[in-house]
Short mmCIF file of C-alpha atoms in Angstrom, two decimals:
data_model
loop_
_atom_site.label_atom_id
_atom_site.label_comp_id
_atom_site.label_asym_id
_atom_site.label_seq_id
_atom_site.Cartn_x
_atom_site.Cartn_y
_atom_site.Cartn_z
CA MET D 1 -5.01 -26.80 -6.16
CA ARG D 2 -3.27 -23.48 -4.29
CA HIS D 3 -5.49 -20.14 -3.99
CA ILE D 4 -3.10 -16.99 -4.02
CA CYS D 5 -4.93 -13.94 -3.78
CA VAL D 6 -3.27 -10.36 -5.03
CA ILE D 7 -4.18 -7.31 -3.64
CA GLY D 8 -2.72 -4.22 -5.07
CA ASP D 9 -2.35 -0.70 -7.02
CA SER D 10 -1.77 -0.03 -10.72
CA SER D 11 0.94 -1.53 -10.90
CA THR D 12 -0.59 -5.19 -10.68
CA ALA D 13 -2.02 -4.85 -13.84
CA ALA D 14 1.95 -6.46 -14.76
CA LEU D 15 1.63 -9.19 -12.56
CA LYS D 16 -1.92 -9.72 -13.67
CA ALA D 17 -0.95 -9.53 -17.74
CA GLY D 18 2.41 -12.14 -16.43
CA TRP D 19 -0.24 -14.07 -15.32
CA VAL D 20 -1.93 -14.58 -18.60
CA GLU D 21 1.53 -15.59 -20.54
CA ILE D 22 2.36 -18.08 -17.50
CA ALA D 23 -0.54 -19.95 -16.02
CA ALA D 24 -0.68 -23.17 -18.22
CA SER D 25 2.46 -23.91 -16.58
CA TYR D 26 1.24 -23.52 -13.06
CA ASP D 27 -2.28 -25.53 -13.47
CA ASP D 28 -2.20 -26.52 -9.78
CA ILE D 29 -1.78 -22.66 -8.35
CA ASN D 30 -4.60 -20.05 -9.37
CA LEU D 31 -4.30 -16.29 -8.84
CA THR D 32 -6.98 -14.28 -8.78
CA PHE D 33 -6.02 -10.08 -9.13
CA PHE D 34 -7.52 -7.65 -6.60
CA ALA D 35 -6.38 -4.01 -7.94
CA SER D 36 -7.22 -0.24 -7.97
CA PRO D 37 -5.35 2.57 -8.53
CA GLY D 38 -3.25 4.83 -6.16
CA GLU D 39 -4.51 5.48 -2.58
CA SER D 40 -8.11 4.14 -2.99
CA LEU D 41 -7.65 0.96 -1.47
CA ARG D 42 -7.40 2.64 1.74
CA SER D 43 -10.96 1.89 1.21
CA LEU D 44 -10.83 -1.50 2.31
CA GLU D 45 -11.91 -2.63 5.63
CA LEU D 46 -11.64 -5.87 7.34
CA SER D 47 -15.55 -7.45 8.04
CA GLY D 48 -15.25 -10.86 10.04
CA ARG D 49 -12.79 -12.84 7.42
CA CYS D 50 -13.57 -10.54 4.47
CA LEU D 51 -12.32 -7.30 2.62
CA THR D 52 -15.35 -5.11 1.86
CA THR D 53 -15.42 -1.51 0.27
CA ASP D 54 -18.23 1.02 0.19
CA ASP D 55 -16.10 2.84 -3.03
CA ASP D 56 -17.94 1.97 -6.13
CA ALA D 57 -15.34 2.60 -8.10
CA VAL D 58 -12.63 0.20 -6.50
CA ALA D 59 -15.09 -2.49 -6.75
CA ALA D 60 -15.74 -2.00 -10.37
CA ARG D 61 -12.15 -2.21 -10.30
CA PHE D 62 -12.18 -5.19 -8.47
CA SER D 63 -14.92 -6.98 -10.66
CA MET D 64 -13.00 -6.54 -13.34
CA THR D 65 -9.37 -7.49 -12.54
CA SER D 66 -11.04 -10.67 -10.66
CA GLY D 67 -13.50 -11.43 -12.82
CA GLY D 68 -16.84 -10.72 -11.23
CA LEU D 69 -15.32 -10.82 -7.65
CA THR D 70 -16.16 -7.42 -5.59
CA ILE D 71 -16.01 -9.03 -1.68
CA ILE D 72 -12.15 -10.30 -0.79
CA ASP D 73 -13.39 -13.47 1.63
CA LEU D 74 -9.96 -14.56 2.64
CA ASP D 75 -11.52 -18.17 3.65
CA ASP D 76 -11.03 -19.04 -0.15
CA TYR D 77 -7.87 -18.32 -0.42
CA ASP D 78 -4.33 -20.30 1.31
CA GLU D 79 -2.19 -17.04 0.13
CA VAL D 80 -2.71 -13.48 0.28
CA TRP D 81 -0.09 -11.20 -1.39
CA ILE D 82 -0.15 -7.60 -1.36
CA ALA D 83 1.57 -5.67 -4.58
CA GLY D 84 2.51 -1.82 -4.28
CA LEU D 85 0.34 0.10 -1.77
CA GLY D 86 2.63 2.60 -0.80
CA ILE D 87 5.60 -0.07 -0.15
CA GLY D 88 8.88 0.38 -2.43
CA HIS D 89 12.57 2.36 -2.85
CA ALA D 90 10.65 5.77 -4.09
CA SER D 91 9.93 6.68 -0.90
CA THR D 92 13.35 6.67 0.36
CA VAL D 93 14.16 8.59 -2.58
CA GLU D 94 11.70 11.13 -1.50
CA VAL D 95 12.80 11.53 1.69
CA TYR D 96 16.25 11.90 -0.02
CA SER D 97 15.21 14.83 -2.64
CA GLY D 98 14.62 17.14 0.74
CA PHE D 99 17.20 15.57 3.16
CA ARG D 100 20.84 14.47 3.41
CA SER D 101 22.86 12.35 6.28
CA GLU D 102 26.60 12.40 6.87
CA GLU D 103 26.14 8.72 4.82
CA HIS D 104 25.03 10.02 2.09
CA ASP D 105 28.00 11.12 -0.60
CA ASN D 106 26.35 13.95 -2.78
CA LEU D 107 25.32 16.32 -0.10
CA GLY D 108 23.19 18.20 -2.35
CA ASP D 109 23.03 22.43 -2.18
CA GLU D 110 19.33 22.59 -1.18
CA GLN D 111 18.75 19.77 0.74
CA ILE D 112 18.83 19.83 4.87
CA LEU D 113 21.56 17.98 6.60
CA VAL D 114 20.80 15.37 9.46
CA SER D 115 21.90 12.21 11.18
CA GLN D 116 21.44 8.85 9.66
CA ASP D 117 18.89 7.91 12.45
CA ALA D 118 16.90 10.83 11.30
CA PHE D 119 16.41 10.30 7.63
CA ASP D 120 15.99 6.22 8.80
CA LEU D 121 14.01 7.50 10.48
CA MET D 122 11.59 9.38 8.15
CA VAL D 123 12.20 6.91 5.66
CA GLU D 124 10.81 4.13 8.29
CA ALA D 125 7.74 6.45 8.51
CA ARG D 126 6.91 6.35 4.58
CA ILE D 127 6.79 2.62 4.79
CA ARG D 128 4.60 2.85 8.30
CA ASN D 129 2.08 4.67 7.22
CA ALA D 130 2.09 3.09 3.86
CA ALA D 131 -1.68 1.43 3.03
CA ALA D 132 0.41 -2.43 2.33
CA SER D 133 1.67 -1.75 5.91
CA ALA D 134 -1.93 -0.86 7.11
CA LEU D 135 -3.95 -3.42 4.99
CA ALA D 136 -0.93 -6.10 6.02
CA GLN D 137 -1.75 -4.96 10.12
CA ASP D 138 -5.31 -5.98 9.83
CA ILE D 139 -5.34 -9.22 8.19
CA GLU D 140 -2.33 -11.30 9.37
CA HIS D 141 -4.03 -12.74 11.82
CA ILE D 142 -6.23 -14.22 9.58
CA VAL D 143 -3.79 -15.16 7.28
CA GLY D 144 -0.62 -15.27 8.88
CA PRO D 145 2.70 -12.99 7.72
CA VAL D 146 1.62 -10.88 3.93
CA PRO D 147 4.52 -11.30 1.58
CA VAL D 148 4.77 -7.86 -0.39
CA ILE D 149 6.11 -7.54 -3.68
CA CYS D 150 8.13 -3.69 -3.56
CA ARG D 151 6.15 -1.31 -6.75
CA PRO D 152 8.56 -1.77 -9.34
CA LEU D 153 11.82 0.16 -9.56
CA PRO D 154 11.13 3.26 -12.27
CA CYS D 155 12.30 2.63 -15.83
CA HIS D 156 16.00 3.99 -16.12
CA ASP D 157 16.53 6.28 -19.58
CA ILE D 158 13.19 8.37 -18.11
CA VAL D 159 14.27 8.53 -14.22
CA SER D 160 18.05 9.57 -14.84
CA ARG D 161 16.82 12.27 -16.08
CA ASP D 162 15.81 13.94 -12.75
CA PRO D 163 18.40 15.43 -10.87
CA THR D 164 17.48 13.71 -7.55
CA TRP D 165 16.95 10.42 -8.92
CA ALA D 166 20.75 10.74 -10.67
CA ALA D 167 22.43 11.62 -8.08
CA ALA D 168 20.34 8.91 -5.74
CA ILE D 169 21.71 6.33 -8.32
CA ASP D 170 25.07 7.53 -8.89
CA ASN D 171 26.31 8.29 -5.35
CA ASP D 172 24.12 7.08 -2.98
CA ALA D 173 22.22 3.97 -3.93
CA THR D 174 23.86 1.82 -1.50
CA SER D 175 22.86 3.94 1.45
CA LEU D 176 19.94 4.31 0.51
CA LEU D 177 18.51 1.14 -0.57
CA ASP D 178 20.13 -0.11 3.71
CA SER D 179 18.34 2.84 4.38
CA PHE D 180 14.90 1.24 3.25
CA VAL D 181 15.92 -1.76 4.40
CA ARG D 182 15.97 -0.84 8.41
CA GLY D 183 13.07 0.89 8.02
CA MET D 184 11.48 -2.65 7.07
CA HIS D 185 12.44 -4.38 9.78
CA GLU D 186 11.51 -1.63 12.35
CA VAL D 187 7.70 -1.36 10.50
CA ALA D 188 7.76 -5.65 8.92
CA ALA D 189 8.28 -6.76 12.52
CA ASP D 190 6.12 -10.62 12.04
CA THR D 191 2.90 -8.68 10.35
CA MET D 192 4.71 -8.94 6.34
CA SER D 193 7.70 -10.17 4.27
CA ILE D 194 9.22 -7.72 1.80
CA HIS D 195 9.85 -8.85 -1.61
CA THR D 196 11.60 -6.83 -4.58
CA GLN D 197 12.30 -7.54 -7.96
CA PRO D 198 14.82 -10.03 -9.12
CA ALA D 199 18.60 -8.29 -10.48
CA VAL D 200 17.80 -9.56 -14.04
CA LEU D 201 14.82 -6.66 -13.98
CA CYS D 202 17.24 -3.51 -12.77
CA GLU D 203 19.16 -1.54 -14.92
CA SER D 204 20.60 0.22 -11.63
CA SER D 205 20.28 -1.06 -7.81
CA LEU D 206 17.44 1.84 -8.04
CA THR D 207 15.87 1.21 -11.49
CA THR D 208 14.67 -1.10 -14.31
CA LYS D 209 15.52 -1.83 -17.14
CA PRO D 210 14.15 0.27 -20.09
CA GLU D 211 12.75 -3.10 -22.35
CA TYR D 212 10.41 -3.73 -19.36
CA SER D 213 8.26 -0.44 -19.37
CA LEU D 214 7.76 -0.84 -23.21
CA ASP D 215 4.07 -0.86 -24.02
CA ALA D 216 2.98 -1.13 -20.21
CA ILE D 217 -0.45 -2.37 -19.42
CA ALA D 218 -3.16 -0.81 -17.99
CA LEU D 219 -5.65 -2.71 -15.36
CA ASP D 220 -8.55 -3.25 -17.87
CA MET D 221 -5.66 -5.00 -20.10
CA VAL D 222 -6.41 -3.57 -22.54
CA SER D 223 -5.01 0.30 -22.17
CA LYS D 224 -1.62 0.87 -23.06
CA ALA D 225 0.52 3.34 -20.18
CA PRO D 226 1.47 6.13 -21.77
CA ALA D 227 5.49 5.91 -23.27
CA ALA D 228 6.94 8.63 -20.84
CA ASP D 229 5.56 6.33 -17.72
CA MET D 230 8.19 5.63 -16.20
CA TRP D 231 5.98 3.60 -12.88
CA HIS D 232 3.90 0.78 -14.84
CA MET D 233 5.37 -2.15 -16.69
CA ASN D 234 4.75 -4.57 -19.14
CA ALA D 235 3.74 -8.55 -19.25
CA ALA D 236 7.62 -9.69 -19.23
CA PHE D 237 8.13 -7.68 -16.27
CA GLY D 238 5.05 -9.81 -14.46
CA VAL D 239 6.22 -12.81 -16.10
CA GLU D 240 9.54 -12.49 -14.20
CA MET D 241 8.74 -11.33 -10.90
CA LEU D 242 6.18 -13.88 -10.36
CA ARG D 243 8.41 -16.69 -11.31
CA GLU D 244 10.28 -14.98 -8.44
CA MET D 245 7.63 -14.94 -5.87
CA LEU D 246 6.59 -18.49 -6.64
CA ALA D 247 10.46 -19.80 -6.51
CA GLU D 248 11.04 -17.58 -3.36
CA SER D 249 7.88 -19.38 -1.63
CA GLY D 250 8.91 -22.64 -1.99
CA ASP D 251 7.74 -23.84 -5.61
CA PRO D 252 9.40 -26.80 -6.88
CA ARG D 253 9.52 -26.32 -10.64
CA ASP D 254 12.13 -22.38 -10.18
CA GLY D 255 14.87 -24.94 -9.78
CA SER D 256 17.02 -22.56 -7.71
CA GLY D 257 16.95 -24.30 -4.00
CA ARG D 258 17.24 -20.68 -2.84
CA ALA D 259 17.24 -20.34 0.89
CA PRO D 260 16.04 -17.51 2.31
CA ALA D 261 17.57 -14.86 4.09
CA PRO D 262 18.61 -14.97 7.29
CA CYS D 263 16.00 -12.31 8.15
CA GLY D 264 13.56 -14.15 6.53
CA CYS D 265 13.03 -11.34 3.82
CA SER D 266 13.87 -12.89 0.82
CA SER D 267 15.08 -10.81 -2.25
CA LEU D 268 14.64 -7.52 0.45
CA CYS D 269 17.95 -9.06 2.02
CA SER D 270 20.08 -8.42 -1.30
CA SER D 271 22.51 -5.57 0.15
CA GLU D 272 26.35 -6.24 0.96
CA MET D 273 24.85 -4.97 4.60
CA LEU D 274 23.13 -7.67 5.26
CA GLN D 275 25.20 -11.00 3.86
CA ARG D 276 26.35 -12.11 7.61
CA PRO D 277 25.38 -15.03 9.76
CA ALA D 278 21.68 -14.76 11.53
CA PRO D 279 23.68 -13.65 14.82
CA LEU D 280 25.54 -10.78 13.84
CA LEU D 281 22.03 -9.76 11.82
CA ALA D 282 19.99 -9.72 15.32
CA ASP D 283 23.31 -7.46 16.53
CA TYR D 284 23.17 -4.79 13.80
CA PHE D 285 19.67 -4.29 14.02
CA LYS D 286 19.52 -3.44 17.95
CA GLU D 287 22.99 -1.42 17.51
CA THR D 288 20.72 0.34 14.44
CA ARG D 289 18.16 1.48 17.38
CA ARG D 290 20.37 3.39 19.24
CA GLY D 291 19.35 6.30 19.29
CA TYR D 292 15.57 6.18 17.75
CA ASP D 293 13.66 6.52 21.23
CA GLU D 294 14.94 9.84 21.85
CA LEU D 295 14.19 10.83 18.08
CA ARG D 296 10.79 9.40 18.49
CA ARG D 297 9.94 11.04 21.61
CA ALA D 298 9.48 14.46 18.65
CA THR D 299 6.87 14.14 16.09
CA VAL D 300 8.57 13.98 12.49
CA VAL D 301 6.94 15.53 9.56
CA MET D 302 8.20 14.86 6.14
CA ALA D 303 6.32 15.52 3.20
CA ASN D 304 3.11 15.61 4.95
CA VAL D 305 3.79 12.07 6.38
CA THR D 306 3.90 11.31 10.10
CA CYS D 307 5.79 9.13 11.91
CA PRO D 308 3.00 7.89 14.55
CA ARG D 309 5.32 6.56 17.70
#
């Protein structure tokens, strides 16, 4: 039996609901979910080889989502996945809402124009300060590189009404995705592998098809998310995401024969920029580091997020 632990925020509800739908087809795999909303999992602490929390509300949600467990004993699992916890393309669009670079087609009227290196550094700072990054760094020496499932992209029909998201979708999606990829490569190193949602779930490269947000489920597996909620998804979304994750981790039932991307980042590296041989990929990331050291000598603050380097 292959035991997988999934630690995540409220977006984990779709994965848990999806697992209920397909678990019978994977009788040699067991998934255990430990989920709590928002930033609450920053309360997790590593004690020996276990993750514990002194937050009673988090412990209660762990018990609810895992079937009675409140402590995560890492030795009980063959793999540990992280879901959400601040990792996703939304953080890149948040930077875009206040800043533009020379690479962006829509320069906006109210945004501050910065160099592409500066823009990428702000995106990197958001990723570096995410709860997922801290958790992966804490446990990597025990469980190895941690697969991180990005938060779902927002529902297209709702988010496209927002002017910033509309500009991102229509004009600068490729550039923003590339900034996210560069930031993830800087932060992930050997601690994380990043997994984005498969194309079948996407309305655009930055949004989710509306049908996957209908009847979005809450962590209690009973309550429904409000109709205007664009961030939480339903069981059908969870089914597709889990099938993708299990396929990428080598489960023979997927039949895809998919080879990992040359950088090891799985579906993250779907942008045209990264479809190149590994030696050229290495040269590309070496090139993008030009100017970073100078930028990091100053403290970069964007929306109360400070780059620690």
